[in-house]
Short mmCIF file of C-alpha atoms in Angstrom, two decimals:
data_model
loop_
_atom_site.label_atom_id
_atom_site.label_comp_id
_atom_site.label_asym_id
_atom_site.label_seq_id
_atom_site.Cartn_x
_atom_site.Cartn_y
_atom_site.Cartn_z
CA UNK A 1 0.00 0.00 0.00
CA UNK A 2 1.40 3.58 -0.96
CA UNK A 3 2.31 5.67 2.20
CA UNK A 4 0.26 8.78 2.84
CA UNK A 5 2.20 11.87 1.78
CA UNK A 6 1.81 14.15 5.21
CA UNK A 7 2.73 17.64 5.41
CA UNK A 8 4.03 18.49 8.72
CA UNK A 9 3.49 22.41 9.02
CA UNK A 10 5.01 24.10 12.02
CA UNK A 11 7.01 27.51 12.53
CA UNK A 12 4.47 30.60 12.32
CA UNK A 13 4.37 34.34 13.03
CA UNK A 14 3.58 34.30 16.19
CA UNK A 15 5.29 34.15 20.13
CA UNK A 16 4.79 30.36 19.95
CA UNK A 17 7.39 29.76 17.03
CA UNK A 18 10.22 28.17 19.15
CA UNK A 19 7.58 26.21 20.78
CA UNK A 20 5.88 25.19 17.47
CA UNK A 21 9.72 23.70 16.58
CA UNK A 22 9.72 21.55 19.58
CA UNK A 23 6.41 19.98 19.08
CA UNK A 24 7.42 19.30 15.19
CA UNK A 25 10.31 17.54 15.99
CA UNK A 26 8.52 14.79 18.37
CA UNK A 27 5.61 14.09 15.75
CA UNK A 28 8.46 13.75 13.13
CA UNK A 29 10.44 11.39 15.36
CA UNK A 30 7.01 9.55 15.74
CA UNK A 31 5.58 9.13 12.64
CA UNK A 32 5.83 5.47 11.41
CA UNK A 33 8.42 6.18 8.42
CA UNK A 34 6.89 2.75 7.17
CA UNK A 35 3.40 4.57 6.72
CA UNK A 36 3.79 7.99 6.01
CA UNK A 37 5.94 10.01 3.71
CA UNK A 38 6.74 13.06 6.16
CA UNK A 39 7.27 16.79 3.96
CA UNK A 40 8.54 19.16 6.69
CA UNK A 41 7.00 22.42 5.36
CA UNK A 42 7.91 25.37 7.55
CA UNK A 43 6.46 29.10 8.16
CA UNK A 44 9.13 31.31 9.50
CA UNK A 45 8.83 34.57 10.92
CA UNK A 46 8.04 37.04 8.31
CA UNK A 47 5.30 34.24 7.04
CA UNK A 48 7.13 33.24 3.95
CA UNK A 49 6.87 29.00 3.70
CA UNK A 50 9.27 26.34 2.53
CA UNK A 51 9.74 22.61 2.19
CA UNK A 52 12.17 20.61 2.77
CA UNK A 53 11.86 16.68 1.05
CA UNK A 54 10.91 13.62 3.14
CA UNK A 55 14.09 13.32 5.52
CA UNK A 56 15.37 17.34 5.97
CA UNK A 57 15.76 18.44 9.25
CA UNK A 58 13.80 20.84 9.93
CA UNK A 59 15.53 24.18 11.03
CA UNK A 60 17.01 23.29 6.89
CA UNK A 61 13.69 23.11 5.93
CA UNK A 62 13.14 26.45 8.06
CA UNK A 63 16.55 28.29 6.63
CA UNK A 64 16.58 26.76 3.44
CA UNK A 65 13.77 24.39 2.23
CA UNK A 66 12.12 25.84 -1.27
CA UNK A 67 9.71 28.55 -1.68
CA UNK A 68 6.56 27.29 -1.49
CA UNK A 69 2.69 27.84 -1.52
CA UNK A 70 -0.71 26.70 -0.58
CA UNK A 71 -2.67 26.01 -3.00
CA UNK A 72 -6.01 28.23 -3.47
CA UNK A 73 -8.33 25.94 -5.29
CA UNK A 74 -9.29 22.95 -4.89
CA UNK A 75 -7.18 21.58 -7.69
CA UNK A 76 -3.51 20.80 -8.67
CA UNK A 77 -1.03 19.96 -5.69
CA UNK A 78 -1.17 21.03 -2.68
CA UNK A 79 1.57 22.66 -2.43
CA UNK A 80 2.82 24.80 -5.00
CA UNK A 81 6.79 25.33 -5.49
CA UNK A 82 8.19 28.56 -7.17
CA UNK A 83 11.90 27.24 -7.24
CA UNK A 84 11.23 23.51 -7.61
CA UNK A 85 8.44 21.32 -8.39
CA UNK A 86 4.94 21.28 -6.80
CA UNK A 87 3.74 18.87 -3.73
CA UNK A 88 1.27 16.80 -3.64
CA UNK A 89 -0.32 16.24 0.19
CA UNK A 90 -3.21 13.49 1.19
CA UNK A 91 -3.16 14.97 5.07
CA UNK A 92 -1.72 18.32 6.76
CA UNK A 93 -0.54 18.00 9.85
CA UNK A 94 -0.05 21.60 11.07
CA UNK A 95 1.53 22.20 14.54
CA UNK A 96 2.13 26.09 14.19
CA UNK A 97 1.07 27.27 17.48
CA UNK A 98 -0.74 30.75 18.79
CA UNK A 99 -2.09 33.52 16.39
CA UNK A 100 -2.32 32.57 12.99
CA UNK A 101 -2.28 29.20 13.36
CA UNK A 102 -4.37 28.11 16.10
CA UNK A 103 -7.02 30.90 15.03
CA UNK A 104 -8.72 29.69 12.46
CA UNK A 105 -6.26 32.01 9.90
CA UNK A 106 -4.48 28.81 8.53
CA UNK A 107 -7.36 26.24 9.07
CA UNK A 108 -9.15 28.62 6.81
CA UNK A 109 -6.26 28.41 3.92
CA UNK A 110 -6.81 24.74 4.45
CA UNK A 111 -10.63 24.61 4.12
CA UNK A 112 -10.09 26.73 0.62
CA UNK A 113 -7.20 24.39 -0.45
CA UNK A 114 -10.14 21.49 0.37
CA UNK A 115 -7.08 20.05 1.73
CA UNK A 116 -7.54 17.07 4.93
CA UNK A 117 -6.06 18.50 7.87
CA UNK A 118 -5.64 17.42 11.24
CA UNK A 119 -7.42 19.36 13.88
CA UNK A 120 -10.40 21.42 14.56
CA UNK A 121 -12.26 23.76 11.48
CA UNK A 122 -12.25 27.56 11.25
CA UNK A 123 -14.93 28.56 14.12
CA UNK A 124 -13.75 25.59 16.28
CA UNK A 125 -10.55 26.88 16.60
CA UNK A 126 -11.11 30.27 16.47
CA UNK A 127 -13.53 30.00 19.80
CA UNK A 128 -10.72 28.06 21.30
CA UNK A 129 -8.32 30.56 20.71
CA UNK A 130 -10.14 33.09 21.83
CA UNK A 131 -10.15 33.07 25.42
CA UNK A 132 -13.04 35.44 26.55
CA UNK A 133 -15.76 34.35 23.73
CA UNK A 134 -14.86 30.94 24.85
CA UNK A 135 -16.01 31.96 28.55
CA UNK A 136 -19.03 33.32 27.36
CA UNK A 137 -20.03 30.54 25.69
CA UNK A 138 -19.24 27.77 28.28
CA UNK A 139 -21.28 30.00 30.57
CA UNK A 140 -23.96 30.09 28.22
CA UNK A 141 -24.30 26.06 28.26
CA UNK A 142 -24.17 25.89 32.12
CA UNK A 143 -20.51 25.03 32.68
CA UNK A 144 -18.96 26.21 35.36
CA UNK A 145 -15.86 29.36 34.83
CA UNK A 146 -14.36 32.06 36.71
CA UNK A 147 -15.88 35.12 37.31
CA UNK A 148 -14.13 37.59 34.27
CA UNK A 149 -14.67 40.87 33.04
CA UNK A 150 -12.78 41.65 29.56
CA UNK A 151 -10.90 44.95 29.11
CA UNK A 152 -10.50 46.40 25.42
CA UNK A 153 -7.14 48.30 23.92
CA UNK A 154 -9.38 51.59 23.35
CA UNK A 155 -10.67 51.95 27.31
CA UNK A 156 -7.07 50.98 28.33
CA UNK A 157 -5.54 54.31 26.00
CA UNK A 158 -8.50 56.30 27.25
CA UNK A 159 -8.67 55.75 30.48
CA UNK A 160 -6.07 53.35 32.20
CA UNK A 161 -6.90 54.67 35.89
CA UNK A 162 -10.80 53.93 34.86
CA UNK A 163 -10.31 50.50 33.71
CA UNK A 164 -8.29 49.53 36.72
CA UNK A 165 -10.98 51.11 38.86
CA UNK A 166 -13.39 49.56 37.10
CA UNK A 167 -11.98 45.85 37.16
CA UNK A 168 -11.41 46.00 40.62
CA UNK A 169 -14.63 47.09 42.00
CA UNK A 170 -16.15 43.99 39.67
CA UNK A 171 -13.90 41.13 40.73
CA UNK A 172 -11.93 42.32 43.80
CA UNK A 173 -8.34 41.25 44.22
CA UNK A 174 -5.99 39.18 43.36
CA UNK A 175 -6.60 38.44 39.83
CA UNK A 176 -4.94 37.36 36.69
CA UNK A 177 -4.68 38.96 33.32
CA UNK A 178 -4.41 37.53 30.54
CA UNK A 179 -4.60 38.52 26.40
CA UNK A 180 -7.42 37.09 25.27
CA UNK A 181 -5.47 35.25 22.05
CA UNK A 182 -2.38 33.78 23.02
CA UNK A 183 -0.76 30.80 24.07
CA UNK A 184 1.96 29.11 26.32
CA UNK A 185 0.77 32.02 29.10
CA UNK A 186 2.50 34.81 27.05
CA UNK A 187 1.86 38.02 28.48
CA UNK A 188 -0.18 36.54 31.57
CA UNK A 189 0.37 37.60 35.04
CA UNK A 190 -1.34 37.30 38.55
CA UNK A 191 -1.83 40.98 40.26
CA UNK A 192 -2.23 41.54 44.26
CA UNK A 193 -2.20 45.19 43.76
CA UNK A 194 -4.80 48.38 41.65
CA UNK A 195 -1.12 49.63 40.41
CA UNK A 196 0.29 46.25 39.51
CA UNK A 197 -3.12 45.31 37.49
CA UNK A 198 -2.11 48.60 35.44
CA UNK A 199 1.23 47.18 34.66
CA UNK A 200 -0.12 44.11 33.91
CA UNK A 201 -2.94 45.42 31.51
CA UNK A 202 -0.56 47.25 29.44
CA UNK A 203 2.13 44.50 29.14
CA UNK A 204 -0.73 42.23 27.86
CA UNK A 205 -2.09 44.60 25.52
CA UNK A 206 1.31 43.83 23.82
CA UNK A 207 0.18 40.93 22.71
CA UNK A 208 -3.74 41.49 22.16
CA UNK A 209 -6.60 43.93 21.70
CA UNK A 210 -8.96 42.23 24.28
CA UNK A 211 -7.35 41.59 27.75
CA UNK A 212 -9.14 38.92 30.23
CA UNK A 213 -9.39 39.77 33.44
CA UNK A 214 -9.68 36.79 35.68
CA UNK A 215 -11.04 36.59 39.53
CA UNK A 216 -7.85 34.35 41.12
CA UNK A 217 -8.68 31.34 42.42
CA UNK A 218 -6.50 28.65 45.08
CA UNK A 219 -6.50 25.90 42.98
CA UNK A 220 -4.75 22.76 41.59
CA UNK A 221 -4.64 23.12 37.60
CA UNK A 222 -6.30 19.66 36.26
CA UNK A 223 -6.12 19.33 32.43
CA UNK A 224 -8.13 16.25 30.13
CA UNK A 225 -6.95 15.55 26.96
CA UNK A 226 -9.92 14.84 24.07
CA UNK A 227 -9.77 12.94 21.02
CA UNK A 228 -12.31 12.86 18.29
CA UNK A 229 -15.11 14.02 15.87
CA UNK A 230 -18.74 13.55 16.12
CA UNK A 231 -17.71 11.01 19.25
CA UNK A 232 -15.17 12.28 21.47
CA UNK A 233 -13.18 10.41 23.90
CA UNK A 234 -11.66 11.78 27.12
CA UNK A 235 -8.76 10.81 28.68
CA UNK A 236 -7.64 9.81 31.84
CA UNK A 237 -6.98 13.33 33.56
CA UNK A 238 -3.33 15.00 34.38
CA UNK A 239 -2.28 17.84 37.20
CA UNK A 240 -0.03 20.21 37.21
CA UNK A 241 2.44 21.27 40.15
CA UNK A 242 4.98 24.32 39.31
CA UNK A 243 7.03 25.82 41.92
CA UNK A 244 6.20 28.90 40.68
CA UNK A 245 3.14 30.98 41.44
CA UNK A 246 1.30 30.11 38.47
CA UNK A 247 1.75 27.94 35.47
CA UNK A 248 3.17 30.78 33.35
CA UNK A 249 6.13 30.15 30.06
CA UNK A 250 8.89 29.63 32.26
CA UNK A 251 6.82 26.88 34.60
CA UNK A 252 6.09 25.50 31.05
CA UNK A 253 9.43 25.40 29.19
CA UNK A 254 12.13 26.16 31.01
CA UNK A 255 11.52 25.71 34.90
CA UNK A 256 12.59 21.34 35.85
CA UNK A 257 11.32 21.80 38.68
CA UNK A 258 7.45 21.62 37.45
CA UNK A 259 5.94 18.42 37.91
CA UNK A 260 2.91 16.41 35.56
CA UNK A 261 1.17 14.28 37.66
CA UNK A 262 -0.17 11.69 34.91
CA UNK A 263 -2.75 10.37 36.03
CA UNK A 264 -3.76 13.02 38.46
CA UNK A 265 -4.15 12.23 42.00
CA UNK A 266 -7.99 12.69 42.41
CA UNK A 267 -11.05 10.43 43.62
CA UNK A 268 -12.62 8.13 41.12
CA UNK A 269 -16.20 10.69 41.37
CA UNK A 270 -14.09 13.71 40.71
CA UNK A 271 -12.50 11.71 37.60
CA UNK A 272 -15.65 10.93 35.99
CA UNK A 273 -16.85 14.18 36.74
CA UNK A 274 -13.94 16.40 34.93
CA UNK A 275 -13.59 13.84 31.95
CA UNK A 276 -17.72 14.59 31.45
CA UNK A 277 -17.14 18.56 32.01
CA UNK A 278 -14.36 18.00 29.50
CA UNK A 279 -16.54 16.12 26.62
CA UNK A 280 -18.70 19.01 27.40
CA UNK A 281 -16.55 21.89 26.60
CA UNK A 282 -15.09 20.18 23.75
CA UNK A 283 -18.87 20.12 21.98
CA UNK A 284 -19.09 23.77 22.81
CA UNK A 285 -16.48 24.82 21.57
CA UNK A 286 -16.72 23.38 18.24
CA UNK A 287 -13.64 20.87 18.82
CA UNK A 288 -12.79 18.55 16.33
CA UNK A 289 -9.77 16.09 16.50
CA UNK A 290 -8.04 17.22 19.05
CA UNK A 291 -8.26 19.50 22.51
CA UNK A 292 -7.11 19.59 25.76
CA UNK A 293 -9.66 21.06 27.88
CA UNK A 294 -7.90 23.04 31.34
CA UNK A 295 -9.61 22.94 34.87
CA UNK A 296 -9.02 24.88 38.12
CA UNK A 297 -10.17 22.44 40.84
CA UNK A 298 -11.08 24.86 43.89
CA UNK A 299 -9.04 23.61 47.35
CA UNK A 300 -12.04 25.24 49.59
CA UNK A 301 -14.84 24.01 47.71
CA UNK A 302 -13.59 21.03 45.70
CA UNK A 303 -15.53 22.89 42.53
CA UNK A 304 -14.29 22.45 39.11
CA UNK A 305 -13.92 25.64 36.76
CA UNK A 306 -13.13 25.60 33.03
CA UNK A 307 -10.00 27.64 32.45
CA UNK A 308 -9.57 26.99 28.78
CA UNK A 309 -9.95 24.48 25.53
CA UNK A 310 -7.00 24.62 23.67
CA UNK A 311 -7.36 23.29 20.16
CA UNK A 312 -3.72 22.61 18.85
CA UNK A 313 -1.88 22.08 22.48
CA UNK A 314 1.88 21.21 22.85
CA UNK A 315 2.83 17.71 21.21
CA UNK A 316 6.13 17.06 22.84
CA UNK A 317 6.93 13.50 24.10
CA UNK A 318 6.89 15.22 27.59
CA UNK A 319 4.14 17.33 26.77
CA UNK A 320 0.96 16.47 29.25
CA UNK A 321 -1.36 15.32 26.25
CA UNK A 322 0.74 12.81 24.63
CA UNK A 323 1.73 11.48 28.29
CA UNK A 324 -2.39 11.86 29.05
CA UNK A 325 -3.00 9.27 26.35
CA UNK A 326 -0.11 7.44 26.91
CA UNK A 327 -1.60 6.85 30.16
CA UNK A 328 -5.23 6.13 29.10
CA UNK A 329 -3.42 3.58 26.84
CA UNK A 330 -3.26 5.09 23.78
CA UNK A 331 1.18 5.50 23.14
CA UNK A 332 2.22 8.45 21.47
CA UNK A 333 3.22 6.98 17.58
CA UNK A 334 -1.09 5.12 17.94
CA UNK A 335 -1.69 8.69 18.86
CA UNK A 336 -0.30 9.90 15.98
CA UNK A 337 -2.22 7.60 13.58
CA UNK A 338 -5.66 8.11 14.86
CA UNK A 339 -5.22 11.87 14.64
CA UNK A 340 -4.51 11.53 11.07
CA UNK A 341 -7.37 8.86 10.64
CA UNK A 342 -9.49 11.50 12.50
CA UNK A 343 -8.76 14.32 9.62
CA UNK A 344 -9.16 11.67 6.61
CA UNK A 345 -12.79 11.12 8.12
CA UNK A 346 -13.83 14.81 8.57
CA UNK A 347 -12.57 15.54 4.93
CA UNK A 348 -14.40 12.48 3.67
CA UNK A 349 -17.45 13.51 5.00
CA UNK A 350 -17.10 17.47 4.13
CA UNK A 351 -16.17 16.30 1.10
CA UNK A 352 -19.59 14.91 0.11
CA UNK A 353 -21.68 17.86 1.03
CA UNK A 354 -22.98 19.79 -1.78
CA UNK A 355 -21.98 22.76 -2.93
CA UNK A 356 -24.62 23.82 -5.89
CA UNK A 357 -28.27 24.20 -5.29
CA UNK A 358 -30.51 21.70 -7.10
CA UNK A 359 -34.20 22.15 -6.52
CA UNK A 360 -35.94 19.10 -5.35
#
């Protein structure tokens, strides 16, 4: 049987690029070379792409893989060289994490390409991306978040005093800000203090437009990992324990001393409860593929609170939801195979619907 020809997309334009790298290189080094014919095809950081053929590393891909580009009709290869020849792909797998390629941005280039891909659509992704229309819509089917309020870039240059005033008499103190699109806990930061909530306001507003404003909460930070379409499975559930205050980039990607509790240490109730809250979110949110859906589990009240869905999450071997399904006993290169399987199916069926009006 002919191997599928797989386009692994990673790289971007955004914060997340070094981070994007990482996660390429453990799908690459898991891909079963027997089954798939792997096309490293990388975005760098003034958006220009290249591909490197099956077996380039992939900062040469990066630095000096061909010029290439997406395809924007449904015909011809996929991807389209203008030093070399063309590509033809049966699957993308993009990894290119944060704005631009978590957003809905790229999975929309994809949809126009009609081009299988592996991950949620446009508006699934988008939601998830989007961290304050998210809350308001996980709110709006009855699941449980934090008390937020959601600051915009034009009241912050107004008024800065104002919107400090104003976020404070809402929620209280201590609280966490966050911009509303981004990933990896760029530009987030936990506030004690009306002049440190200014500080942090503008340093997020580096990074976003809309700035979440979060009520703090003493909690451990549970995360489920979800696989699937239509009929979504939820894994076994993970915690996380940094030494730091919060969970922020360093906790993430550079602090050792952060541990992954796989499986979490929680009773069997409050397992089948956060798996269910999980399948939950993932519907809402339009997830498709893949997710791993973020809890705060209250110490006081034992309550869990959705913190996030994230659609395209880290996909290192030590990354919590590779080890999440490793544990639920699904191993990391199986992993690999039914996400692929899982964006064959979606195009298949996408595929068929009609796209003329016949009367009748």
């Amino acid at each position: 049987m002919a191997k599928l020809r797989v386009g692994l997309v990673y790289g971007g334009r955004s914060v997340e690029h070094e981070v994007s790298l990482q996660s390429a290189q453990s799908i690459l080094r898991n891909l079963d070379p027997s089954r798939y014919e792997t096309w490293p095809v990388a975005i760098d950081h003034d958006g220009v792409w290249r591909a490197g053929a099956p077996g380039t590393a992939l900062e040469a891909a990066l630095e000096q893989g061909q010029r290439v580009e997406l395809r924007t009709s449904p015909s011809g290869p996929a991807l389209r060289g203008s030093e070399g020849p063309s590509i033809d792909l049966d699957v993308i797998f993009s990894i290119v994490h944060g704005r631009g390629g978590e957003d809905g941005a790229l999975q929309g280039l994809f949809e126009l390409a009609e081009v299988a891909y592996v991950g949620a659509g446009v508006l699934g992704s988008s939601l998830q991306m989007d961290k304050e229309a998210a809350k308001r819509l996980l709110a709006a089917e009855g699941l449980p978040v934090v008390p937020w309020t959601l600051v915009r870039l034009p009241e912050l240059s107004r008024d800065a005093r104002g919107a400090v005033a104003r976020v404070v008499e809402e929620l209280g103190l201590p609280l966490f800000v966050k911009p509303s699109n981004s990933g990896s806990s760029v530009g987030i930061q936990k506030v004690a203090d009306a002049r440190a909530l200014g500080r942090a306001l503008a340093e997020a507003s580096r990074y976003d437009t809309k700035l979440l404003v979060e009520r703090a909460v003493d909690a451990r930070e549970i995360e489920v990992a979800v696989l699937g379409n239509d009929d979504p499975e939820a894994s076994l559930p993970g915690e996380i324990r940094p030494r730091r205050d919060f969970y922020d980039y360093e906790a993430k990607y550079v602090d050792e001393s952060t541990e992954l509790l796989v499986p979490a240490p929680l009773e069997e109730a409050q397992i089948e409860e956060v798996r269910e809250l999980a399948l939950r979110a993932y519907r809402a949110l339009e997830g498709a593929g893949l997710g791993r859906v973020d809890f705060l589990l209250e110490r006081s009240t034992g309550t869990f609170f959705l913190n996030e869905v994230n659609s395209l999450p880290g996909f290192t071997e030590v990354s919590m939801y590779p080890r999440l399904w490793e544990a639920t006993g699904l191993p990391y290169p199986q992993l690999l195979d039914r996400l692929i399987e899982l964006a064959l199916e979606r195009h298949r069926v996408r595929s068929a619907l009609e796209t003329k009006f016949r009367r009748g």
